[in-house]
PDB file of C-alpha atoms in Angstrom:
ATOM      1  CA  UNK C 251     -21.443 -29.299 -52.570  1.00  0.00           C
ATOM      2  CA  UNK C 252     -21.414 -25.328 -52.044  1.00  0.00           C
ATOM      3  CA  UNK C 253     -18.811 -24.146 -49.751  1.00  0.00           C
ATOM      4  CA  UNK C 254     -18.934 -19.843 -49.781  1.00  0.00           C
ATOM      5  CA  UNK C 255     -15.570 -18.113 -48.011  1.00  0.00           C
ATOM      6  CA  UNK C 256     -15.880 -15.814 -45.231  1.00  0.00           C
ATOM      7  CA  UNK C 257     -15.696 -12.215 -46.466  1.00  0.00           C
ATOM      8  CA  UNK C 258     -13.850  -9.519 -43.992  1.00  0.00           C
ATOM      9  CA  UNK C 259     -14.525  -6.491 -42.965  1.00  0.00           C
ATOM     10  CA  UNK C 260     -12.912  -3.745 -41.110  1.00  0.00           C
ATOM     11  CA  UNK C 261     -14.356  -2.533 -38.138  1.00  0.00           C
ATOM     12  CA  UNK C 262     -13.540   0.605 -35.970  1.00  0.00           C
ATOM     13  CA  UNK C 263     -15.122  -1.008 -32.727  1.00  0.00           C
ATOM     14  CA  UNK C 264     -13.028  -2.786 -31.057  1.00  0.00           C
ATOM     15  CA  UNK C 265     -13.597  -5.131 -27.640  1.00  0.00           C
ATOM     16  CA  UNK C 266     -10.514  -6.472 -24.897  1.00  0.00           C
ATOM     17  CA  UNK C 267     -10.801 -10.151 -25.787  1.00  0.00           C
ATOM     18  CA  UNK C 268     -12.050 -12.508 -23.718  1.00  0.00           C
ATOM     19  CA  UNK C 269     -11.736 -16.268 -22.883  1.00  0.00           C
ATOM     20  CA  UNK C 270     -10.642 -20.198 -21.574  1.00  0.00           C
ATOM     21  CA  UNK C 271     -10.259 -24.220 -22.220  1.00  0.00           C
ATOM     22  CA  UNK C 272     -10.263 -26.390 -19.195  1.00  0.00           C
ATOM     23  CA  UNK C 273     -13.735 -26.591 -17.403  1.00  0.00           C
ATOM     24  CA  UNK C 274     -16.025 -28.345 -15.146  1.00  0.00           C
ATOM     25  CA  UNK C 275     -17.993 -29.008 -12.323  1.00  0.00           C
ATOM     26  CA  UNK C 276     -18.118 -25.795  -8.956  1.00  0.00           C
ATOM     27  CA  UNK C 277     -15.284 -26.345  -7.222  1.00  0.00           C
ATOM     28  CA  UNK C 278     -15.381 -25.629  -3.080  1.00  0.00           C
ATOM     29  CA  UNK C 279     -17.204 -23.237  -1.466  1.00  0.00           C
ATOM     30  CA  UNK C 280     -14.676 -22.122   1.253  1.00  0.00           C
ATOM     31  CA  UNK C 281     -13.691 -18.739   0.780  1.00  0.00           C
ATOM     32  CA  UNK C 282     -11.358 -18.198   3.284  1.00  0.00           C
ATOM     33  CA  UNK C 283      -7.957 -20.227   4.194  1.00  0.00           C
ATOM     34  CA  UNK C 284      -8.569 -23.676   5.936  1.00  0.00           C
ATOM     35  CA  UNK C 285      -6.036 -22.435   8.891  1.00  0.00           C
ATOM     36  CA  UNK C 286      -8.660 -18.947   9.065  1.00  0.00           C
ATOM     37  CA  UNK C 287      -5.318 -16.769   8.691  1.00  0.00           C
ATOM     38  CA  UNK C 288      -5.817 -14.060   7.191  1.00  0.00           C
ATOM     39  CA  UNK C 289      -3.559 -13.048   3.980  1.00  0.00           C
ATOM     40  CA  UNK C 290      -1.069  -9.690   3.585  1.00  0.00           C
ATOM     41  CA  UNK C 291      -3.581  -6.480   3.000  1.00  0.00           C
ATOM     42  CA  UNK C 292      -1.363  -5.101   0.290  1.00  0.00           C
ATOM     43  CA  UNK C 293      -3.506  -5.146  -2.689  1.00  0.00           C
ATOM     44  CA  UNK C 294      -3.870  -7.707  -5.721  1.00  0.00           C
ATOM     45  CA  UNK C 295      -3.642  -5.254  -8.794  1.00  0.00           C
ATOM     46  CA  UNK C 296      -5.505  -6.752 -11.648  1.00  0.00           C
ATOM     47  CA  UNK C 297      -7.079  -6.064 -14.919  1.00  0.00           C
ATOM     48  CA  UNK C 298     -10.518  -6.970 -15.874  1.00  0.00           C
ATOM     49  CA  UNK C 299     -13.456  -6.411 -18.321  1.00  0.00           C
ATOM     50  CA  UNK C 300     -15.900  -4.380 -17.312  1.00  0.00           C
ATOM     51  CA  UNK C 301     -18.878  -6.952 -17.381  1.00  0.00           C
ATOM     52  CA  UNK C 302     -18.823  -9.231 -16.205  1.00  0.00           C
ATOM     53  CA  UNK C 303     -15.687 -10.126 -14.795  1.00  0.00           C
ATOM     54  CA  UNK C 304     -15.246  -6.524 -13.128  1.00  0.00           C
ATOM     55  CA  UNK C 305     -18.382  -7.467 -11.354  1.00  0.00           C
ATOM     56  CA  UNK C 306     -17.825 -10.562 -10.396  1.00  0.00           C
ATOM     57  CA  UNK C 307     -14.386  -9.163  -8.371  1.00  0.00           C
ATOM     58  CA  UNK C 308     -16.707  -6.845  -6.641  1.00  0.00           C
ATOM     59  CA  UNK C 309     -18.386  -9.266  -5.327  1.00  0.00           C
ATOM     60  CA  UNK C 310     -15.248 -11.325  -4.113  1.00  0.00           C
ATOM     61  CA  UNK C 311     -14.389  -8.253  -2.524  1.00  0.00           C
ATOM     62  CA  UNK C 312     -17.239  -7.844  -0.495  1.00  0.00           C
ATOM     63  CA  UNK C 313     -17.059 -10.891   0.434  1.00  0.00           C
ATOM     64  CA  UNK C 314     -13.604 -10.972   1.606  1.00  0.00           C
ATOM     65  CA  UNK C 315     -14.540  -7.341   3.521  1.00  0.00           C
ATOM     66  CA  UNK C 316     -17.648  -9.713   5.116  1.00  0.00           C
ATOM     67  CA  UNK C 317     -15.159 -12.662   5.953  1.00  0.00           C
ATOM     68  CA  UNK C 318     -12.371 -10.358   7.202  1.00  0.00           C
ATOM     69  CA  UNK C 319     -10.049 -12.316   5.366  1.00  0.00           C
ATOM     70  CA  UNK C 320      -7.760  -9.392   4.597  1.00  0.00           C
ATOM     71  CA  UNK C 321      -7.966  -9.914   0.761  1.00  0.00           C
ATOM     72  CA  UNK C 322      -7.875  -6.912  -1.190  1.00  0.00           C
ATOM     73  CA  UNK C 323      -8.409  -5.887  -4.865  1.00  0.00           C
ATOM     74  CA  UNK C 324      -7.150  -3.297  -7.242  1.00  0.00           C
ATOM     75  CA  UNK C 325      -9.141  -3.196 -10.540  1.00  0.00           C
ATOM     76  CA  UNK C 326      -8.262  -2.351 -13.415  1.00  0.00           C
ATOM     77  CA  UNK C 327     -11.440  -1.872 -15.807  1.00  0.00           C
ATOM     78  CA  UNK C 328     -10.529   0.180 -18.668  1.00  0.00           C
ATOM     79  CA  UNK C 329      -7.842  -0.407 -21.427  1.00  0.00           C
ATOM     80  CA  UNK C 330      -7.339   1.362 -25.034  1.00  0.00           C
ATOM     81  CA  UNK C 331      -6.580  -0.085 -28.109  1.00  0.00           C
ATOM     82  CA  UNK C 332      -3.408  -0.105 -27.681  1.00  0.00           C
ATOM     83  CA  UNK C 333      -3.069  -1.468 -24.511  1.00  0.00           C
ATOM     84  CA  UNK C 334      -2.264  -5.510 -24.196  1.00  0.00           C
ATOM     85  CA  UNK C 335      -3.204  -6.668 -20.677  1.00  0.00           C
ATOM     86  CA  UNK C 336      -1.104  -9.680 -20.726  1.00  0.00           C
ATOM     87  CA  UNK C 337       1.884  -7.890 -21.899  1.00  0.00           C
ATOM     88  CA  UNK C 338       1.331  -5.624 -19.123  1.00  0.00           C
ATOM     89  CA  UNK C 339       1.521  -8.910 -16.618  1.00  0.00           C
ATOM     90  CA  UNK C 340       4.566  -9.806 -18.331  1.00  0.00           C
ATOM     91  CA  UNK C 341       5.668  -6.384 -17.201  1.00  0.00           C
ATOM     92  CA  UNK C 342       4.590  -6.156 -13.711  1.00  0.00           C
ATOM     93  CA  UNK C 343       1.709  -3.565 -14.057  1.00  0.00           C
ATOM     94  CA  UNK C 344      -0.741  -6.323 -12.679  1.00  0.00           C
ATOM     95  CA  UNK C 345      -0.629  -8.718 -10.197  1.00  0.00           C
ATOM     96  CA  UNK C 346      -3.042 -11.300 -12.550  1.00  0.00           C
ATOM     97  CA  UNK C 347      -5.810 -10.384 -14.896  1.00  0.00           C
ATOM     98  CA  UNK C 348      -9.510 -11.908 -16.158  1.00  0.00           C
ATOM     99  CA  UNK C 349     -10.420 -10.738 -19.433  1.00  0.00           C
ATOM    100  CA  UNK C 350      -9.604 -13.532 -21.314  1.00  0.00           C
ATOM    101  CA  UNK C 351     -10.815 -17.471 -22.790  1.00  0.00           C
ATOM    102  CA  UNK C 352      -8.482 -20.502 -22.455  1.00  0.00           C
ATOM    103  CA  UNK C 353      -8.376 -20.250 -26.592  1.00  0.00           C
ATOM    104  CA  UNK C 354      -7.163 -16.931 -26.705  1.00  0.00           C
ATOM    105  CA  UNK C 355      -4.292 -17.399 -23.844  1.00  0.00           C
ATOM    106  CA  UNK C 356      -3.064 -20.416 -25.691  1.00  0.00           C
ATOM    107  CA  UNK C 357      -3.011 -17.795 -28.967  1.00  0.00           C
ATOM    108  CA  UNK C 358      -1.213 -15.068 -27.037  1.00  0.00           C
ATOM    109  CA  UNK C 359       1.029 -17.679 -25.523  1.00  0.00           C
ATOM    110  CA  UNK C 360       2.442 -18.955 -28.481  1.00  0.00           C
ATOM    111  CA  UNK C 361       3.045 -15.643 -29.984  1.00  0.00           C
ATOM    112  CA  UNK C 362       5.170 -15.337 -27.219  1.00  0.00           C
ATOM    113  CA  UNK C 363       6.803 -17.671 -26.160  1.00  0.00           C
ATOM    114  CA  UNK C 364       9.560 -16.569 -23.274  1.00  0.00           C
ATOM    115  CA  UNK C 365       6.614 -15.474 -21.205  1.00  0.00           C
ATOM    116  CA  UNK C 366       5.651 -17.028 -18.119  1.00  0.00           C
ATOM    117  CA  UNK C 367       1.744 -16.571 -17.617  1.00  0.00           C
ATOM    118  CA  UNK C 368       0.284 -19.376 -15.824  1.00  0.00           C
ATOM    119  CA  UNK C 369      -3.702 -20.075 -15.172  1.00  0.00           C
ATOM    120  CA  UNK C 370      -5.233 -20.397 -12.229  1.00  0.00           C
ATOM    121  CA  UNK C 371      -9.096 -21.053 -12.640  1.00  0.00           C
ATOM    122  CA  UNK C 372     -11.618 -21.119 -15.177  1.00  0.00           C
ATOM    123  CA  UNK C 373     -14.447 -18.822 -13.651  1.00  0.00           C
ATOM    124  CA  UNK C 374     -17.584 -18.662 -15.974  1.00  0.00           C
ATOM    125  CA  UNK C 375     -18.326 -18.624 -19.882  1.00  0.00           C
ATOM    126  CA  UNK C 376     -19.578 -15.638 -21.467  1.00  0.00           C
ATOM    127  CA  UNK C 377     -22.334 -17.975 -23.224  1.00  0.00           C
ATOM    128  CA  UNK C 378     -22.199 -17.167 -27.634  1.00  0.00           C
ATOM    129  CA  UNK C 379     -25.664 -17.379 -29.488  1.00  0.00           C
ATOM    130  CA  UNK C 380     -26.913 -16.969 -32.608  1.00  0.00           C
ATOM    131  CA  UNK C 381     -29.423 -14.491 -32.858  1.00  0.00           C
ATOM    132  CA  UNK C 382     -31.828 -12.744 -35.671  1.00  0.00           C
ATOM    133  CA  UNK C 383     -34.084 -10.039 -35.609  1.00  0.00           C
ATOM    134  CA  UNK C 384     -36.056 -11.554 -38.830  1.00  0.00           C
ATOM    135  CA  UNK C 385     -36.061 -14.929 -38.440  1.00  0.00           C
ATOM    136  CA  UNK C 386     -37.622 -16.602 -35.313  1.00  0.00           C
ATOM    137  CA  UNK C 387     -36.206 -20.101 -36.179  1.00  0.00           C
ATOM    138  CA  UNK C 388     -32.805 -21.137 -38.188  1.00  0.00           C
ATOM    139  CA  UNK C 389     -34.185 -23.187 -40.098  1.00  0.00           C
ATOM    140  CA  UNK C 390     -36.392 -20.002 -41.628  1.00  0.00           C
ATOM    141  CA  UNK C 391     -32.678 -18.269 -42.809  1.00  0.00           C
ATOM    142  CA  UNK C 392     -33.022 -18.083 -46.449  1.00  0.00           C
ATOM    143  CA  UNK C 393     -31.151 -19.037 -49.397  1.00  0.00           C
ATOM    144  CA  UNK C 394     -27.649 -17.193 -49.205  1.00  0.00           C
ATOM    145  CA  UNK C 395     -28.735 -15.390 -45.987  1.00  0.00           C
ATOM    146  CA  UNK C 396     -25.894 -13.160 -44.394  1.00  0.00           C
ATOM    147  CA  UNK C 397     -24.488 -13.655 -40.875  1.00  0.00           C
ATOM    148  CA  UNK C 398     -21.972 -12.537 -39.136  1.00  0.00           C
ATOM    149  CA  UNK C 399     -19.249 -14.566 -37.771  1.00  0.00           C
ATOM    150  CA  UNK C 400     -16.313 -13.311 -35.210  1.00  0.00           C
ATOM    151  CA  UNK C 401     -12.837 -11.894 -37.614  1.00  0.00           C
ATOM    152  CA  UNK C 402     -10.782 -13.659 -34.540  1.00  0.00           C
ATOM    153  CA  UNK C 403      -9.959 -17.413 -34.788  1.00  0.00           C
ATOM    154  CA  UNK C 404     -10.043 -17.525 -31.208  1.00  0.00           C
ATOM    155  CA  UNK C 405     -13.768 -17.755 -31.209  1.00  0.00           C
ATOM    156  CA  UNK C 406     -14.921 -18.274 -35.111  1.00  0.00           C
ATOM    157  CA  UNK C 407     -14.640 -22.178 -34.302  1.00  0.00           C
ATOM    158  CA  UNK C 408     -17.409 -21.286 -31.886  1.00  0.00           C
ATOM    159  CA  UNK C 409     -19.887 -20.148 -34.386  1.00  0.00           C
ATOM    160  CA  UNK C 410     -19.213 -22.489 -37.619  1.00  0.00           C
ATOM    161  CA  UNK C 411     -19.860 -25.753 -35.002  1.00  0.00           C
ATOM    162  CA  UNK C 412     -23.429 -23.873 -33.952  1.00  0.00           C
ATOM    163  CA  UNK C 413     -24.474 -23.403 -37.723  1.00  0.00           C
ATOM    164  CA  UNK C 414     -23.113 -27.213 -37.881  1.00  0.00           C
ATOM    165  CA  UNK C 415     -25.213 -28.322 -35.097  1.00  0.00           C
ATOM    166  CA  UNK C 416     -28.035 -26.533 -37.112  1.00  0.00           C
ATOM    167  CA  UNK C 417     -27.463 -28.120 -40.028  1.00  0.00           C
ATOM    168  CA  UNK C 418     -26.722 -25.140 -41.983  1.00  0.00           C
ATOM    169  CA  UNK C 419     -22.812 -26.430 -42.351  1.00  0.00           C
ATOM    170  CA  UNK C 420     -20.700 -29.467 -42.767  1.00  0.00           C
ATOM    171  CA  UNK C 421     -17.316 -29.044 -41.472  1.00  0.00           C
ATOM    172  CA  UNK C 422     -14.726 -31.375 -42.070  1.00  0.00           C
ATOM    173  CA  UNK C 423     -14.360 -31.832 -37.589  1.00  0.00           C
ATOM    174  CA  UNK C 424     -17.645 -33.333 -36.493  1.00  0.00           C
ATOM    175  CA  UNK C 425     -17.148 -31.527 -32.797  1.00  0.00           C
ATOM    176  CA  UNK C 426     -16.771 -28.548 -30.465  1.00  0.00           C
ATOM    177  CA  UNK C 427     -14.582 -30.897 -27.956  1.00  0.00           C
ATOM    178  CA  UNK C 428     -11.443 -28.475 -27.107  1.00  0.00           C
ATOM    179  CA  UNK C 429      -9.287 -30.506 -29.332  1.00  0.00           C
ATOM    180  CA  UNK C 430      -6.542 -28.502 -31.118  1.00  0.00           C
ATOM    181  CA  UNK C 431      -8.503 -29.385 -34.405  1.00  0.00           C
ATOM    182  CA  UNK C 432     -11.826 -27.830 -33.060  1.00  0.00           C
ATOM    183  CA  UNK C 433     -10.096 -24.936 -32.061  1.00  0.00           C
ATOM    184  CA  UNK C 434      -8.511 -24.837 -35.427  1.00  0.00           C
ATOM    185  CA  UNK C 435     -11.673 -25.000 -37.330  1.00  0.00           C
ATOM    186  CA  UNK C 436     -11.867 -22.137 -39.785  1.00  0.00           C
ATOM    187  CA  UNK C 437     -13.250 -21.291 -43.442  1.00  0.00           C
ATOM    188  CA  UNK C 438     -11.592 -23.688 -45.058  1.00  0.00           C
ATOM    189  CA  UNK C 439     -12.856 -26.209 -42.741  1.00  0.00           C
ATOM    190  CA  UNK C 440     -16.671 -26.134 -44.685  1.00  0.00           C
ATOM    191  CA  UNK C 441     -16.810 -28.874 -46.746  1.00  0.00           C
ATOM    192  CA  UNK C 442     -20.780 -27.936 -47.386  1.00  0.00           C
ATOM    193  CA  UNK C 443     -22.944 -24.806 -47.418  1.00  0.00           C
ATOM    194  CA  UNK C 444     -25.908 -26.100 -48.553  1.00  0.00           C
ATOM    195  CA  UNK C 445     -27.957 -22.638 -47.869  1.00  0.00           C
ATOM    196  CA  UNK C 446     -24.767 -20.959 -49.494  1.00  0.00           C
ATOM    197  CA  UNK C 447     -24.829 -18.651 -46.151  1.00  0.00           C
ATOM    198  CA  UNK C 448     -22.719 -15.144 -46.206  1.00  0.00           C
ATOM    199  CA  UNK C 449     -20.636 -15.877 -43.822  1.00  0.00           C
ATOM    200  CA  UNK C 450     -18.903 -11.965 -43.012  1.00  0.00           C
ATOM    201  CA  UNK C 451     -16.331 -11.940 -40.476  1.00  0.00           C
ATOM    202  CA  UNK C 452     -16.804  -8.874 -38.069  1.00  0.00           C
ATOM    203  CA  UNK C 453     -15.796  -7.483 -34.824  1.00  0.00           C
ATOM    204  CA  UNK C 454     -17.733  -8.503 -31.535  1.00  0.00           C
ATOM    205  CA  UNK C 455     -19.430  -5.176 -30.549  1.00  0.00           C
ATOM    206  CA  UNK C 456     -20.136  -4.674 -33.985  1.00  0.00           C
ATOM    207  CA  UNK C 457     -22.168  -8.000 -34.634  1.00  0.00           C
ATOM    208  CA  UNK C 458     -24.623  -7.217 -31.830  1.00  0.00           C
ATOM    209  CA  UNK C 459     -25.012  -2.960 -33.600  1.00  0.00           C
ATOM    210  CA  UNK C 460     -25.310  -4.660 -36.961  1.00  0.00           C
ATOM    211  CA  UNK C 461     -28.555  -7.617 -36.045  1.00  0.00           C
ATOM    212  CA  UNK C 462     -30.876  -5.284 -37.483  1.00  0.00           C
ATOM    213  CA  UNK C 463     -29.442  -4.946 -40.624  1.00  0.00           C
ATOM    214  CA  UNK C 464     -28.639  -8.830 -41.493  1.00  0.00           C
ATOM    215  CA  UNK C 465     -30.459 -12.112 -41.463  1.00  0.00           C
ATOM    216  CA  UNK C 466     -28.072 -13.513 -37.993  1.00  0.00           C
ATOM    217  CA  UNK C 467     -25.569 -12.403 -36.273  1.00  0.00           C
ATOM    218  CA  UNK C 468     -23.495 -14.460 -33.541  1.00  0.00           C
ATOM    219  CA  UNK C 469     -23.039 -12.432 -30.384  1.00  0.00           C
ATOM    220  CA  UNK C 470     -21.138 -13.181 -27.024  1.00  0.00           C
ATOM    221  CA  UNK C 471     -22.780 -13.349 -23.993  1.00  0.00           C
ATOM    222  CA  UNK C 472     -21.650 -10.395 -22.056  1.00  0.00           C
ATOM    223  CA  UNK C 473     -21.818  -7.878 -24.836  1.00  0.00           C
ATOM    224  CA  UNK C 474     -25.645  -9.867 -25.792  1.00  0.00           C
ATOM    225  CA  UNK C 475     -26.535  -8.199 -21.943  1.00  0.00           C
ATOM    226  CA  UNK C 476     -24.839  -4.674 -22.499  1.00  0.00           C
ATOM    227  CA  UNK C 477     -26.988  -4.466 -25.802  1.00  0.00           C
ATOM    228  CA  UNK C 478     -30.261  -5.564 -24.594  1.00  0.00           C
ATOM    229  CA  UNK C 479     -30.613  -8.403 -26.063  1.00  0.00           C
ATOM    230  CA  UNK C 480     -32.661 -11.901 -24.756  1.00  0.00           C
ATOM    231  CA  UNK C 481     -30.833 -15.307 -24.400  1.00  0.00           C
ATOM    232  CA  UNK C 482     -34.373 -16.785 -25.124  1.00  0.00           C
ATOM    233  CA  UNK C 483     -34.428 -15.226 -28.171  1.00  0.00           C
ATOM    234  CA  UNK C 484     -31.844 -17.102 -29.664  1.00  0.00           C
ATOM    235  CA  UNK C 485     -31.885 -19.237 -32.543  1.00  0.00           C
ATOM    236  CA  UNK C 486     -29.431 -20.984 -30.838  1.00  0.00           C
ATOM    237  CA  UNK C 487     -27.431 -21.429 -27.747  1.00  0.00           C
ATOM    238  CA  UNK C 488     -24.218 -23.032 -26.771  1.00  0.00           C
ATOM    239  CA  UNK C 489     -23.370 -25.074 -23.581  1.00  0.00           C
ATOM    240  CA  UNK C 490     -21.677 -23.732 -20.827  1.00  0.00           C
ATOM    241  CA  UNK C 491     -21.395 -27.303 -19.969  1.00  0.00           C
ATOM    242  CA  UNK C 492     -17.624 -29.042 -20.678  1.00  0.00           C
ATOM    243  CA  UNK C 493     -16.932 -25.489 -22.589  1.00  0.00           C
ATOM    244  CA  UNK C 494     -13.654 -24.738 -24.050  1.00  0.00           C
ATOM    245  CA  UNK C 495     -13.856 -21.066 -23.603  1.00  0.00           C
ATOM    246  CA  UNK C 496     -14.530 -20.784 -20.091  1.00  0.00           C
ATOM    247  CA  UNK C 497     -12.899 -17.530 -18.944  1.00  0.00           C
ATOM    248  CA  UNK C 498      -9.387 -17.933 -16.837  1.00  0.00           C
ATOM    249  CA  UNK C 499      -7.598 -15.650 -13.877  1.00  0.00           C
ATOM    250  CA  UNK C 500      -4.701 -15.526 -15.125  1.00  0.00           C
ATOM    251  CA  UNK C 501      -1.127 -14.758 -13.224  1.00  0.00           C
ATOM    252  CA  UNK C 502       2.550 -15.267 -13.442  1.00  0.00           C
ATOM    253  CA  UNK C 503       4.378 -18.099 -12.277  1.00  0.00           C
ATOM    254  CA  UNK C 504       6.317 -16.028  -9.953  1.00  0.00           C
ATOM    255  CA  UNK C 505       3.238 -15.318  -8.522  1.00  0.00           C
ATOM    256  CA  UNK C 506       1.566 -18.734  -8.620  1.00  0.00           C
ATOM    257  CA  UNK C 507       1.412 -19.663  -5.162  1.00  0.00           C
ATOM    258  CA  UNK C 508       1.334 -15.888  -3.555  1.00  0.00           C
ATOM    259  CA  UNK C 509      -1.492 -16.505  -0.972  1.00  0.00           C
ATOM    260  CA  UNK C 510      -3.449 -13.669  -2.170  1.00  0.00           C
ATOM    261  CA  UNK C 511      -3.750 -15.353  -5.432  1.00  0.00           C
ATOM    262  CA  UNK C 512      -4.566 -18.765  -3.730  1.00  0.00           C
ATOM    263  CA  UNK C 513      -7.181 -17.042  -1.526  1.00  0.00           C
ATOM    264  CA  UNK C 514      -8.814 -15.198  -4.853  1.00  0.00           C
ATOM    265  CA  UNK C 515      -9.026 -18.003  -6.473  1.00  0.00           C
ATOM    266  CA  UNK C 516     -10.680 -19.813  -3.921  1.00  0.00           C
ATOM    267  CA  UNK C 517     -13.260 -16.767  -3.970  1.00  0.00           C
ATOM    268  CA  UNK C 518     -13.738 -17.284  -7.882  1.00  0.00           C
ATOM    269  CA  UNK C 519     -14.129 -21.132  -7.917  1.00  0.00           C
ATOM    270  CA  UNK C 520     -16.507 -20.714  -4.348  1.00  0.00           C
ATOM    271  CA  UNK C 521     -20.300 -21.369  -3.860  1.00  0.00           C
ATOM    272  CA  UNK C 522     -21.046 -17.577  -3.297  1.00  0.00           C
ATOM    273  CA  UNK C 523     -19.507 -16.681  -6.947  1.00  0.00           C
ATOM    274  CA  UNK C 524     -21.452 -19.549  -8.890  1.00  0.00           C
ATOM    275  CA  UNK C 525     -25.019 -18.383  -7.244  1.00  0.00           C
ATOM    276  CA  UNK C 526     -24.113 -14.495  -7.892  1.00  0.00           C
ATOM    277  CA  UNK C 527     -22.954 -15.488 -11.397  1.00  0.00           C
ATOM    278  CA  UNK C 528     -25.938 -17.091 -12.484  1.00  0.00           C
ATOM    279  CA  UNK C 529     -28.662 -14.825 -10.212  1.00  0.00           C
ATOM    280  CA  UNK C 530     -27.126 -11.749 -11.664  1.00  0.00           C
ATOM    281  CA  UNK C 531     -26.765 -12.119 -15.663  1.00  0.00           C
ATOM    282  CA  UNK C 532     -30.228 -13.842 -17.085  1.00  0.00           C
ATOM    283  CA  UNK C 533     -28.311 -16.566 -18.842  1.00  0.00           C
ATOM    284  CA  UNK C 534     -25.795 -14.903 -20.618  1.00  0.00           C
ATOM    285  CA  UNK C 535     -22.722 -15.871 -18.058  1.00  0.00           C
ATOM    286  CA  UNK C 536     -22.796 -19.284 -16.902  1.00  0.00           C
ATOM    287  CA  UNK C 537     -20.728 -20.421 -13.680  1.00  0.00           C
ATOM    288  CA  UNK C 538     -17.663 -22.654 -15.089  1.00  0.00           C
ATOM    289  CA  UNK C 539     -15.357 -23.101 -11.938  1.00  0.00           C
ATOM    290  CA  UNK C 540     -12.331 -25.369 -11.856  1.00  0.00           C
ATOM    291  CA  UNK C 541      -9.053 -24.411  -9.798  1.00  0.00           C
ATOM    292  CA  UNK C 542      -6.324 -25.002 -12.470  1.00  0.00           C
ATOM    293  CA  UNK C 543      -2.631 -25.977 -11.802  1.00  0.00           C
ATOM    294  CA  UNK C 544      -2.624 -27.138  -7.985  1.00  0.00           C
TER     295      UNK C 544
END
């Protein structure tokens, strides 16, 4: 039995986290109310990622401008450092965001506790691979190979059950099911290493820069795209299907059942977002639509 500890490393790049944990099949493709009213103009503010969730809004907005459903949207794309968009929720600068995994909301949410943020859909999964640049197959990764593993337990647990499924760990949680012990699985969940990988935590952005300069690297879908990088070249893959970290619009309760939230989110769970989702990003977002909370 070998079992090697993750080593850390700093990292000035830095990425607005994503994620989400409840899944499943496309919900209904109506995209405006059932009555065909049409919903107050004043504008939903909300904050988003860039790519692809900043996209995806777009296109909800154009559709709502083709339905005349009087939905509008306010996005925010950009954020420092600094900046934490959920705290900024809390605080009334947005109306909802979608930047974030079911995983890393439950994270937040229990670091603080007196908020009120609420979930309202999961809308697609930013699918996480394995990828190499000198190995075309994992089971090619050599003796005490180096790869890089996310520094955020919100999606390490993601990458240690993909080297499991590869048979290049044993972890002492036989699966990836959204239980709070899968989503606890860490270092000192490897009960074997039989390849004695380097396992080197490292920021997201960062693990993409780095693939030419280590033997793997694990890389999340929507940073995979921004960097050029195939899905088919993967060593491996996860499922989008029954995913844990489908991504999540996110609101207050006060603002639960506002009908501009209700009508977004019938936008995001639609038909029209699920064909644009998977026509537009080559495999690296998946569709993962389920109205939450209703």
């Amino acid at each position: 039995m070998s079992v090697h500890p993750i080593r850390r490393v700093l990292s000035t790049v830095t990425i607005a986290a994503v994620a989400a944990l409840a899944l499943g099949g496309c919900a209904g493709s109506s995209s405006t109310p059932a009555d065909g009213s049409k919903v107050d103009s004043s504008p939903l503010k909300i904050y988003a990622t860039a790519v692809p969730q900043g996209d995806v809004l777009k296109q909800v907005q154009k559709l709502a401008d083709e339905d005349g459903s009087g939905l509008k949207l306010e996005v925010t794309t950009s954020a420092t450092e600094s900046v934490d968009p959920n705290a900024q929720l809390v605080g009334g600068d947005f109306d909802a965001n979608f930047y974030q995994h079911q995983p890393y909301f439950n994270s937040w949410v229990a670091k603080h506790p007196d908020t009120d943020l609420v979930n309202k859909a999961t809308v697609l999964v930013n699918v996480f691979g394995l990828y190499s640049e000198k190995h075309s197959d994992a089971s090619d990764l050599p003796d005490g190979a180096t790869v890089l593993v996310p520094n955020e337990q919100t999606n390490l647990p993601r990458a240690l059950f993909l080297l499991q499924d590869l048979g290049l760990l044993k972890l002492n949680v036989a699966s990836a099911d959204g239980s709070a012990a899968a989503l606890g699985v860490s270092e000192q969940s490897i009960v074997d290493n039989p390849k004695h990988l380097n396992l080197v935590a490292t920021a997201s952005v960062q693990r993409a820069k780095s693939l030419p300069d280590v033997d793997a690297s694990f890389v999340n879908g929507d940073i995979a795209l921004s960097n050029g990088i195939n899905p088919n070249d993967a060593l491996k893959l996860e499922s989008a299907d029954d995913n844990p970290y489908a991504n999540v619009l996110t609101t207050t309760a006060g603002k639960a059942d506002d009908p501009r939230i209700k009508l977004l989110t019938e936008y995001l769970t639609g038909d029209e977002i699920a064909t644009f989702i998977k026509d537009t990003y080559q495999g690296f977002v998946q569709p993962s639509q389920k109205v939450l909370g209703n």
